[in-house]
Amino acid sequence: MWKVFDINELKAKVAGSEPSFFEFLRASQMSCAVYRLPAGSRDMQAPHLEDELYMVLEGKARVRVDTQEQDVGPGTLLFIQATTQHSFFDITEDLTLLAMFGPTAG
């Protein structure tokens, strides 16, 4: 089985002036979502039970993973291990991310 997604249609699902998350795929071994954080907003997420891979589609910000910080922008790929504390901050340009989650650890 397979599915086809249009990234522009997915980004339209999270458009607006508030942080927004849209899960577009849930399968037995993974899930995928588009996550949007407008400039100046706060990322309020908590650590996940799944490994996660983010791809920055557009925007600029910083990410904090545990105690380390990194600038992110279009094309940045971030792997975050399950249960690791992380959040985006200093969002200077509307940030749109593709988030891919692996199966729950254990």
mmCIF file of C-alpha atoms in Angstrom:
data_model
loop_
_atom_site.group_PDB
_atom_site.id
_atom_site.type_symbol
_atom_site.label_atom_id
_atom_site.label_comp_id
_atom_site.label_asym_id
_atom_site.label_seq_id
_atom_site.Cartn_x
_atom_site.Cartn_y
_atom_site.Cartn_z
ATOM 1 C CA MET A 1 0.000 0.000 0.000
ATOM 2 C CA TRP A 2 1.177 3.538 -0.678
ATOM 3 C CA LYS A 3 -0.014 7.126 -0.435
ATOM 4 C CA VAL A 4 0.912 10.352 -2.183
ATOM 5 C CA PHE A 5 0.946 13.747 -0.462
ATOM 6 C CA ASP A 6 1.352 17.261 -1.839
ATOM 7 C CA ILE A 7 3.548 19.362 0.461
ATOM 8 C CA ASN A 8 1.792 22.604 -0.503
ATOM 9 C CA GLU A 9 -1.601 21.118 0.433
ATOM 10 C CA LEU A 10 -0.159 19.909 3.746
ATOM 11 C CA LYS A 11 1.357 23.322 4.520
ATOM 12 C CA ALA A 12 -2.049 24.919 3.828
ATOM 13 C CA LYS A 13 -3.527 22.743 6.613
ATOM 14 C CA VAL A 14 -1.332 24.506 9.192
ATOM 15 C CA ALA A 15 -1.460 28.064 7.811
ATOM 16 C CA GLY A 16 -2.465 30.855 10.166
ATOM 17 C CA SER A 17 -1.249 32.972 13.038
ATOM 18 C CA GLU A 18 -1.309 30.258 15.745
ATOM 19 C CA PRO A 19 0.981 27.234 16.226
ATOM 20 C CA SER A 20 -0.557 24.291 14.374
ATOM 21 C CA PHE A 21 0.110 20.543 14.022
ATOM 22 C CA PHE A 22 -1.481 18.320 11.367
ATOM 23 C CA GLU A 23 -0.823 14.565 11.328
ATOM 24 C CA PHE A 24 -1.278 13.290 7.782
ATOM 25 C CA LEU A 25 0.012 9.724 8.116
ATOM 26 C CA ARG A 26 -0.283 7.082 10.800
ATOM 27 C CA ALA A 27 0.987 3.568 10.061
ATOM 28 C CA SER A 28 2.154 0.706 12.278
ATOM 29 C CA GLN A 29 5.839 1.728 12.199
ATOM 30 C CA MET A 30 5.689 5.502 11.723
ATOM 31 C CA SER A 31 3.636 8.659 11.661
ATOM 32 C CA CYS A 32 4.188 11.980 9.887
ATOM 33 C CA ALA A 33 2.939 15.495 10.478
ATOM 34 C CA VAL A 34 3.401 19.082 9.427
ATOM 35 C CA TYR A 35 4.104 21.460 12.305
ATOM 36 C CA ARG A 36 3.998 25.242 12.006
ATOM 37 C CA LEU A 37 5.228 27.813 14.504
ATOM 38 C CA PRO A 38 4.659 31.448 13.477
ATOM 39 C CA ALA A 39 7.438 33.978 14.103
ATOM 40 C CA GLY A 40 7.493 34.992 17.757
ATOM 41 C CA SER A 41 5.425 32.022 18.954
ATOM 42 C CA ARG A 42 6.393 29.501 21.648
ATOM 43 C CA ASP A 43 6.911 25.790 21.088
ATOM 44 C CA MET A 44 5.112 24.064 23.961
ATOM 45 C CA GLN A 45 5.787 20.415 23.118
ATOM 46 C CA ALA A 46 6.906 17.809 25.632
ATOM 47 C CA PRO A 47 9.321 14.931 24.979
ATOM 48 C CA HIS A 48 7.876 12.161 22.810
ATOM 49 C CA LEU A 49 7.904 8.405 23.350
ATOM 50 C CA GLU A 50 9.057 7.934 19.728
ATOM 51 C CA ASP A 51 12.265 8.781 17.910
ATOM 52 C CA GLU A 52 11.644 11.793 15.695
ATOM 53 C CA LEU A 53 13.142 13.297 12.560
ATOM 54 C CA TYR A 54 12.373 16.927 11.718
ATOM 55 C CA MET A 55 12.987 18.513 8.339
ATOM 56 C CA VAL A 56 12.783 22.305 8.270
ATOM 57 C CA LEU A 57 10.764 23.239 5.187
ATOM 58 C CA GLU A 58 10.815 27.007 5.731
ATOM 59 C CA GLY A 59 11.586 29.609 8.353
ATOM 60 C CA LYS A 60 14.364 30.347 10.826
ATOM 61 C CA ALA A 61 14.686 29.565 14.519
ATOM 62 C CA ARG A 62 16.867 27.918 17.113
ATOM 63 C CA VAL A 63 16.334 24.508 18.659
ATOM 64 C CA ARG A 64 17.338 23.399 22.139
ATOM 65 C CA VAL A 65 17.960 19.679 22.636
ATOM 66 C CA ASP A 66 18.669 18.962 26.290
ATOM 67 C CA THR A 67 21.347 21.624 26.944
ATOM 68 C CA GLN A 68 22.616 22.093 23.380
ATOM 69 C CA GLU A 69 21.375 24.780 20.976
ATOM 70 C CA GLN A 70 21.479 24.979 17.177
ATOM 71 C CA ASP A 71 20.319 27.416 14.479
ATOM 72 C CA VAL A 72 17.872 25.838 12.018
ATOM 73 C CA GLY A 73 16.584 26.884 8.612
ATOM 74 C CA PRO A 74 15.311 25.402 5.345
ATOM 75 C CA GLY A 75 16.909 22.032 4.651
ATOM 76 C CA THR A 76 18.021 21.370 8.242
ATOM 77 C CA LEU A 77 17.387 17.778 9.370
ATOM 78 C CA LEU A 78 17.218 17.027 13.092
ATOM 79 C CA PHE A 79 17.095 13.609 14.724
ATOM 80 C CA ILE A 80 15.710 13.648 18.268
ATOM 81 C CA GLN A 81 15.881 10.434 20.280
ATOM 82 C CA ALA A 82 12.754 9.298 22.152
ATOM 83 C CA THR A 83 12.120 11.011 25.519
ATOM 84 C CA THR A 84 14.703 13.751 24.837
ATOM 85 C CA GLN A 85 13.726 17.258 25.943
ATOM 86 C CA HIS A 86 13.582 19.603 22.916
ATOM 87 C CA SER A 87 11.917 22.798 21.740
ATOM 88 C CA PHE A 88 12.162 25.480 19.076
ATOM 89 C CA PHE A 89 12.703 29.083 20.197
ATOM 90 C CA ASP A 90 13.810 32.477 18.843
ATOM 91 C CA ILE A 91 11.508 31.878 15.883
ATOM 92 C CA THR A 92 12.379 34.834 13.655
ATOM 93 C CA GLU A 93 10.613 33.612 10.487
ATOM 94 C CA ASP A 94 7.467 31.449 10.359
ATOM 95 C CA LEU A 95 8.780 27.909 10.902
ATOM 96 C CA THR A 96 7.253 24.974 9.031
ATOM 97 C CA LEU A 97 8.539 21.499 9.835
ATOM 98 C CA LEU A 98 7.935 18.017 8.511
ATOM 99 C CA ALA A 99 7.952 15.719 11.567
ATOM 100 C CA MET A 100 8.414 11.956 11.157
ATOM 101 C CA PHE A 101 7.969 9.698 14.186
ATOM 102 C CA GLY A 102 9.243 6.139 14.520
ATOM 103 C CA PRO A 103 7.523 3.408 16.515
ATOM 104 C CA THR A 104 7.266 3.813 20.277
ATOM 105 C CA ALA A 105 10.454 2.740 22.015
ATOM 106 C CA GLY A 106 10.301 -0.630 23.731
#
